[in-house]
Short mmCIF file of C-alpha atoms in Angstrom, two decimals:
data_model
loop_
_atom_site.label_atom_id
_atom_site.label_comp_id
_atom_site.label_asym_id
_atom_site.label_seq_id
_atom_site.Cartn_x
_atom_site.Cartn_y
_atom_site.Cartn_z
CA MET A 20 36.70 36.85 43.58
CA ALA A 21 33.84 36.85 46.09
CA LEU A 22 32.95 33.31 45.07
CA LEU A 23 36.56 32.20 45.56
CA ARG A 24 36.65 33.70 49.07
CA PHE A 25 33.37 31.99 49.85
CA ALA A 26 34.71 28.65 48.55
CA VAL A 27 37.85 28.94 50.71
CA TYR A 28 35.76 29.88 53.75
CA ARG A 29 33.42 26.92 53.22
CA PHE A 30 36.37 24.57 52.71
CA ILE A 31 37.96 25.63 56.01
CA THR A 32 34.58 25.24 57.72
CA MET A 33 34.29 21.78 56.19
CA LEU A 34 37.64 20.72 57.65
CA ALA A 35 36.69 22.03 61.09
CA THR A 36 33.36 20.21 60.91
CA LEU A 37 35.11 17.00 59.86
CA LEU A 38 37.36 17.26 62.92
CA VAL A 39 34.34 17.61 65.23
CA VAL A 40 32.61 14.70 63.48
CA SER A 41 35.71 12.53 64.01
CA VAL A 42 35.42 13.07 67.77
CA PHE A 43 31.78 11.97 67.82
CA VAL A 44 32.41 9.03 65.49
CA TYR A 45 35.23 7.62 67.60
CA ALA A 46 33.37 8.23 70.87
CA ILE A 47 30.10 6.63 69.68
CA ILE A 48 31.87 3.57 68.24
CA ASN A 49 33.51 3.02 71.62
CA LEU A 50 30.31 3.45 73.64
CA PRO A 51 29.33 -0.25 73.60
CA PRO A 52 31.36 -2.26 76.12
CA GLY A 53 34.34 -4.09 74.68
CA ASP A 54 35.82 -4.21 71.20
CA PHE A 55 36.86 -6.89 68.74
CA LEU A 56 40.09 -7.76 70.57
CA SER A 57 38.67 -7.72 74.09
CA ASN A 58 35.75 -9.90 72.95
CA GLN A 59 38.22 -12.26 71.30
CA ILE A 60 40.35 -12.41 74.46
CA ASN A 61 37.29 -13.30 76.54
CA GLU A 62 36.38 -16.08 74.11
CA LEU A 63 39.94 -17.44 74.12
CA ARG A 64 40.09 -17.39 77.91
CA ALA A 65 36.85 -19.33 78.03
CA THR A 66 38.40 -22.02 75.81
CA GLY A 67 41.86 -21.90 77.43
CA GLN A 68 43.83 -20.91 74.29
CA SER A 69 46.76 -19.04 75.84
CA ALA A 70 48.66 -18.56 72.56
CA GLY A 71 45.75 -16.69 71.01
CA ILE A 72 45.39 -14.54 74.13
CA ALA A 73 49.04 -13.47 73.90
CA LYS A 74 48.60 -12.44 70.27
CA ALA A 75 45.44 -10.45 71.03
CA GLU A 76 47.12 -8.70 73.96
CA PHE A 77 50.08 -7.84 71.71
CA LEU A 78 47.74 -6.32 69.13
CA ARG A 79 46.00 -4.24 71.82
CA LYS A 80 49.33 -2.68 72.78
CA GLU A 81 50.51 -2.45 69.15
CA PHE A 82 47.50 -0.31 68.22
CA SER A 83 47.21 1.55 71.55
CA MET A 84 43.88 -0.07 72.42
CA ASP A 85 45.07 -0.32 76.05
CA GLN A 86 45.29 3.48 76.37
CA PRO A 87 42.59 5.87 77.67
CA ILE A 88 39.91 6.67 75.09
CA TRP A 89 41.08 10.27 74.55
CA LYS A 90 44.61 9.10 73.87
CA GLN A 91 43.38 6.36 71.53
CA TYR A 92 41.49 9.01 69.56
CA LEU A 93 44.46 11.36 69.22
CA ILE A 94 46.74 8.50 68.12
CA TRP A 95 44.11 7.31 65.61
CA LEU A 96 43.79 10.88 64.33
CA GLY A 97 47.58 11.22 64.06
CA ALA A 98 47.87 14.11 66.51
CA LEU A 99 49.82 12.04 69.08
CA PRO A 100 52.62 9.55 68.48
CA GLY A 101 51.78 5.89 69.02
CA PRO A 102 54.02 2.81 69.09
CA HIS A 103 54.97 3.59 65.46
CA GLY A 104 55.22 7.35 65.83
CA PHE A 105 52.72 9.65 64.13
CA ALA A 106 50.66 7.20 62.09
CA GLY A 107 46.99 8.20 61.94
CA LEU A 108 44.40 9.69 59.61
CA LEU A 109 46.39 12.88 59.14
CA GLN A 110 49.32 10.82 57.87
CA GLY A 111 47.15 8.64 55.62
CA GLU A 112 47.24 5.61 57.95
CA PHE A 113 43.72 4.28 58.55
CA GLY A 114 44.51 1.56 61.08
CA TRP A 115 44.17 -2.21 61.11
CA SER A 116 41.05 -4.32 60.59
CA PHE A 117 41.09 -7.00 63.28
CA GLU A 118 38.09 -8.77 61.73
CA PHE A 119 39.78 -9.24 58.35
CA ASP A 120 43.38 -9.18 59.68
CA LYS A 121 44.69 -6.66 57.16
CA PRO A 122 45.23 -2.88 56.90
CA VAL A 123 42.03 -0.86 56.49
CA SER A 124 43.45 0.92 53.44
CA GLU A 125 44.08 -2.40 51.72
CA LEU A 126 40.64 -3.70 52.64
CA VAL A 127 38.53 -0.73 51.54
CA GLY A 128 40.65 0.58 48.67
CA GLY A 129 38.67 -1.07 45.89
CA ALA A 130 35.36 -0.78 47.75
CA LEU A 131 35.72 3.01 48.04
CA TRP A 132 36.08 3.50 44.30
CA MET A 133 33.20 1.12 43.61
CA THR A 134 31.05 2.98 46.15
CA VAL A 135 31.82 6.34 44.54
CA LEU A 136 31.15 4.90 41.07
CA VAL A 137 27.80 3.31 42.00
CA ASN A 138 26.55 6.36 43.86
CA LEU A 139 27.73 8.79 41.19
CA ALA A 140 25.78 6.75 38.63
CA ALA A 141 22.75 6.80 40.97
CA VAL A 142 22.97 10.59 41.40
CA LEU A 143 23.13 11.12 37.62
CA PHE A 144 20.15 8.78 37.21
CA ILE A 145 18.16 10.64 39.89
CA TYR A 146 18.68 14.05 38.29
CA ALA A 147 18.19 12.75 34.74
CA VAL A 148 14.80 11.28 35.71
CA ALA A 149 13.53 13.74 38.35
CA LEU A 150 14.29 16.99 36.52
CA PRO A 151 12.33 16.42 33.27
CA LEU A 152 9.47 14.52 34.95
CA GLY A 153 9.10 17.10 37.74
CA VAL A 154 9.08 20.05 35.32
CA LEU A 155 6.73 18.27 32.93
CA ALA A 156 4.31 17.33 35.71
CA ALA A 157 4.17 20.93 36.96
CA ALA A 158 3.87 22.47 33.49
CA ARG A 159 1.07 20.03 32.58
CA SER A 160 -0.61 20.01 35.98
CA LYS A 161 -3.87 18.06 36.33
CA THR A 162 -3.41 16.26 33.03
CA TRP A 163 -2.69 12.61 32.28
CA ILE A 164 1.03 13.48 32.20
CA ASP A 165 0.87 14.80 35.77
CA TYR A 166 -1.14 11.82 37.00
CA THR A 167 1.17 9.32 35.29
CA SER A 168 4.26 11.00 36.79
CA ALA A 169 2.63 11.00 40.23
CA PHE A 170 1.80 7.30 39.92
CA ILE A 171 5.41 6.50 38.93
CA GLY A 172 6.67 8.64 41.82
CA TYR A 173 4.48 7.00 44.46
CA LEU A 174 5.33 3.57 43.11
CA GLY A 175 9.05 4.38 43.38
CA LEU A 176 8.65 5.65 46.94
CA ALA A 177 6.51 2.71 48.08
CA THR A 178 8.67 -0.10 46.68
CA PRO A 179 11.49 -1.17 49.05
CA ASN A 180 14.87 -1.08 47.35
CA PHE A 181 15.82 -4.62 48.34
CA LEU A 182 12.51 -5.96 46.93
CA LEU A 183 13.06 -4.10 43.68
CA ALA A 184 16.59 -5.51 43.61
CA LEU A 185 15.28 -9.06 43.94
CA ILE A 186 12.70 -8.52 41.17
CA LEU A 187 15.22 -7.05 38.74
CA PHE A 188 17.76 -9.61 39.85
CA TYR A 189 15.51 -12.32 38.42
CA TYR A 190 13.68 -10.71 35.49
CA GLY A 191 16.64 -8.63 34.31
CA ASN A 192 18.72 -11.74 33.85
CA ARG A 193 15.92 -13.90 32.46
CA TYR A 194 14.50 -11.53 29.84
CA LEU A 195 17.20 -8.93 29.22
CA ASN A 196 20.24 -11.14 29.83
CA LEU A 197 21.65 -8.63 32.31
CA PRO A 198 24.46 -9.97 34.54
CA ILE A 199 23.58 -11.12 38.05
CA GLY A 200 25.47 -9.72 41.04
CA GLY A 201 28.75 -7.91 41.42
CA LEU A 202 30.03 -4.86 39.57
CA MET A 203 32.09 -6.64 36.93
CA ASP A 204 32.70 -10.04 35.44
CA PRO A 205 34.80 -12.16 37.87
CA LYS A 206 37.50 -12.62 35.22
CA PHE A 207 38.26 -8.87 35.33
CA GLU A 208 38.75 -8.69 39.12
CA GLY A 209 42.32 -7.68 39.94
CA GLU A 210 43.04 -6.87 36.29
CA PRO A 211 44.15 -3.40 35.08
CA MET A 212 41.50 -1.17 33.55
CA SER A 213 40.74 -1.84 29.90
CA PHE A 214 37.91 -1.20 27.44
CA GLU A 215 36.43 -4.65 28.04
CA LYS A 216 36.61 -4.24 31.81
CA MET A 217 34.97 -0.80 31.62
CA LYS A 218 32.24 -2.24 29.39
CA SER A 219 31.62 -5.00 31.92
CA VAL A 220 31.39 -2.47 34.78
CA LEU A 221 28.91 -0.28 32.87
CA ILE A 222 26.67 -3.26 32.06
CA HIS A 223 26.77 -4.43 35.69
CA LEU A 224 25.86 -0.88 36.83
CA ILE A 225 22.45 -0.87 35.11
CA ILE A 226 20.47 -2.72 37.79
CA PRO A 227 22.21 -1.22 40.89
CA THR A 228 21.83 2.31 39.50
CA PHE A 229 18.13 1.83 38.83
CA VAL A 230 17.46 0.17 42.19
CA ILE A 231 19.40 2.66 44.33
CA GLY A 232 18.22 5.74 42.43
CA THR A 233 14.50 4.95 42.08
CA SER A 234 13.26 6.17 45.47
CA GLY A 235 15.52 9.25 45.39
CA ALA A 236 14.31 10.19 41.90
CA ALA A 237 10.67 9.75 42.93
CA ALA A 238 11.02 11.95 46.03
CA MET A 239 12.98 14.63 44.20
CA MET A 240 10.49 14.70 41.31
CA GLN A 241 7.60 15.31 43.73
CA ARG A 242 9.48 18.12 45.50
CA LEU A 243 10.40 19.83 42.24
CA ARG A 244 6.81 19.60 41.01
CA ALA A 245 5.46 21.12 44.25
CA ASN A 246 8.05 23.95 44.27
CA LEU A 247 7.47 24.77 40.60
CA LEU A 248 3.67 24.78 40.97
CA ASP A 249 4.07 27.21 43.88
CA GLU A 250 6.18 29.54 41.73
CA LEU A 251 3.84 29.28 38.73
CA GLY A 252 1.00 30.60 40.89
CA LYS A 253 2.81 33.84 41.82
CA PRO A 254 1.91 37.27 40.38
CA TYR A 255 5.16 37.77 38.44
CA VAL A 256 4.36 34.70 36.34
CA GLU A 257 0.93 36.07 35.47
CA THR A 258 2.55 39.39 34.57
CA ALA A 259 5.06 37.67 32.26
CA ARG A 260 2.23 35.77 30.57
CA ALA A 261 0.16 38.95 30.19
CA LYS A 262 3.08 40.63 28.43
CA GLY A 263 3.11 37.81 25.89
CA MET A 264 6.26 36.03 27.02
CA ARG A 265 6.57 32.52 25.59
CA GLU A 266 5.64 29.84 28.12
CA SER A 267 8.87 27.85 27.71
CA ALA A 268 11.09 30.94 27.99
CA MET A 269 9.19 32.22 31.01
CA LEU A 270 9.32 28.82 32.70
CA THR A 271 13.08 28.35 32.35
CA LYS A 272 14.08 31.96 33.04
CA TYR A 273 12.22 32.61 36.26
CA PRO A 274 10.14 29.95 38.10
CA LEU A 275 12.44 27.03 37.34
CA ARG A 276 15.52 28.81 38.68
CA VAL A 277 13.79 29.55 41.98
CA ALA A 278 12.19 26.10 42.24
CA PHE A 279 15.54 24.50 41.47
CA ASN A 280 17.17 25.81 44.68
CA PRO A 281 16.00 22.97 46.98
CA PHE A 282 16.77 20.58 44.15
CA VAL A 283 20.41 21.68 44.21
CA ALA A 284 20.53 21.85 48.02
CA ASP A 285 19.60 18.16 48.15
CA ILE A 286 23.07 17.23 46.88
CA GLY A 287 24.41 17.66 50.42
CA THR A 288 22.21 14.91 51.84
CA LEU A 289 21.80 12.79 48.72
CA LEU A 290 25.26 11.22 48.63
CA PRO A 291 25.40 9.89 52.23
CA SER A 292 21.77 8.77 52.11
CA LEU A 293 22.52 6.75 48.99
CA VAL A 294 25.53 5.10 50.67
CA SER A 295 23.63 4.22 53.85
CA GLY A 296 20.46 3.27 51.99
CA SER A 297 22.25 0.95 49.58
CA VAL A 298 23.63 -1.42 52.24
CA LEU A 299 20.81 -3.97 51.85
CA VAL A 300 20.88 -3.57 48.07
CA SER A 301 24.63 -4.21 48.05
CA VAL A 302 24.12 -7.37 50.10
CA VAL A 303 21.30 -8.62 47.86
CA LEU A 304 23.12 -7.85 44.60
CA GLY A 305 26.56 -8.85 45.87
CA LEU A 306 28.09 -5.42 45.16
CA GLN A 307 31.69 -4.87 46.25
CA THR A 308 30.87 -1.51 47.86
CA ILE A 309 31.59 -0.18 51.30
CA GLY A 310 28.09 -0.88 52.68
CA PRO A 311 28.53 -4.61 53.47
CA VAL A 312 31.99 -3.86 54.90
CA LEU A 313 30.51 -1.30 57.31
CA LEU A 314 27.75 -3.70 58.32
CA GLN A 315 30.24 -6.43 59.18
CA ALA A 316 32.58 -4.01 60.96
CA LEU A 317 29.81 -2.70 63.22
CA LYS A 318 28.62 -6.21 64.04
CA SER A 319 32.12 -7.33 65.05
CA GLN A 320 33.05 -4.00 66.77
CA ASP A 321 36.02 -3.54 64.45
CA VAL A 322 36.84 -0.02 65.69
CA PHE A 323 39.29 1.26 63.07
CA LEU A 324 37.35 -0.10 60.09
CA SER A 325 34.01 1.22 61.37
CA ALA A 326 35.49 4.64 62.16
CA PHE A 327 37.09 5.00 58.74
CA VAL A 328 33.93 4.05 56.84
CA LEU A 329 31.82 6.46 58.91
CA MET A 330 34.37 9.22 58.34
CA PHE A 331 34.19 8.50 54.62
CA VAL A 332 30.39 8.92 54.70
CA ALA A 333 30.80 12.16 56.69
CA LEU A 334 33.30 13.41 54.11
CA LEU A 335 30.81 12.67 51.32
CA THR A 336 28.17 14.66 53.22
CA LEU A 337 30.44 17.67 53.63
CA ILE A 338 31.66 17.57 50.03
CA GLY A 339 28.05 17.36 48.84
CA THR A 340 27.12 20.32 51.04
CA LEU A 341 30.07 22.35 49.72
CA VAL A 342 29.14 21.62 46.11
CA SER A 343 25.48 22.49 46.72
CA ASP A 344 26.43 25.77 48.44
CA LEU A 345 28.62 26.81 45.51
CA LEU A 346 25.99 25.86 42.95
CA LEU A 347 23.29 27.74 44.87
CA ALA A 348 25.50 30.83 44.98
CA LEU A 349 25.86 30.65 41.19
CA LEU A 350 22.22 29.78 40.55
CA ASP A 351 20.44 32.37 42.71
CA PRO A 352 21.87 35.93 42.84
CA ARG A 353 19.76 36.67 45.92
CA ILE A 354 21.94 34.37 47.99
CA ARG A 355 24.55 36.31 49.93
CA PHE A 356 27.78 34.79 51.14
CA GLY A 357 27.34 34.75 54.88
CA GLY A 358 25.65 38.16 54.86
CA ARG A 359 28.88 40.02 53.96
CA GLU A 360 27.42 41.52 50.78
CA ARG A 361 24.25 42.87 52.39
#
């Protein structure tokens, strides 16, 4: 029951935080002078294309871009009625992409799912690699296992993701016959999900998952090793060993649980860092994720598209933080929910 109350409290806090983030996102996006439409109007005026100017001016009024910034924000949020009534984020309307000339929801719909899929695969890869290697390196400290794990970790941290992508892009296709670019075979794009399509997606995920997850796995492995070594040097571990407790049982029952806390807490920052850090990788590998879309939207000052993508990344951050908080509360009984149980 206490955990349920804590979950509800954290969820409400998450919504309030998301509201504050939306204010900063919209304000920061509008800090540079101009926007896509005003820049387009200036270009059209310079070339004397009056028909295009009329259309751009119409779009500015249609999407309330001619209103004060605070009113634009409230209409975009859905807290104030615009030309089409209440039609903002709260109502599931994400605005219009002027760069691509289509609704934002239509533009990013497929990219969102692909982004979640790629980053979920990367997270699973990070934990599947970092957990056993980090524990093994700490348990076999100052042996060839520890040194080999450290070498792999430093290599993963030192190699830029886009360079690793280019290397695997070439050698993966040449020697392992792995597909090049994209997240599925072009013949499956726009087709309903099937076994063959899922198989194609999983095969195409191999290289992006490895490339995006390598640096995260290396960093997490080093942190887990350091935390576990610190715990293994404490008196209670020596006491457990003196009482004849098996090394494996002692390791998993006490030190690993404590050392695992930062490991779990990293979930909150891992998801957004993977999304932002995979932009170059997505460009190099031709992935249909949200990273290249955000890059193009920021370059062209496409306000609604940029704001939605940044809000999506913020939502991932808050969801990751909520999940990590709940897992930490289950993992470590010393954690108190906001001090109410002290």
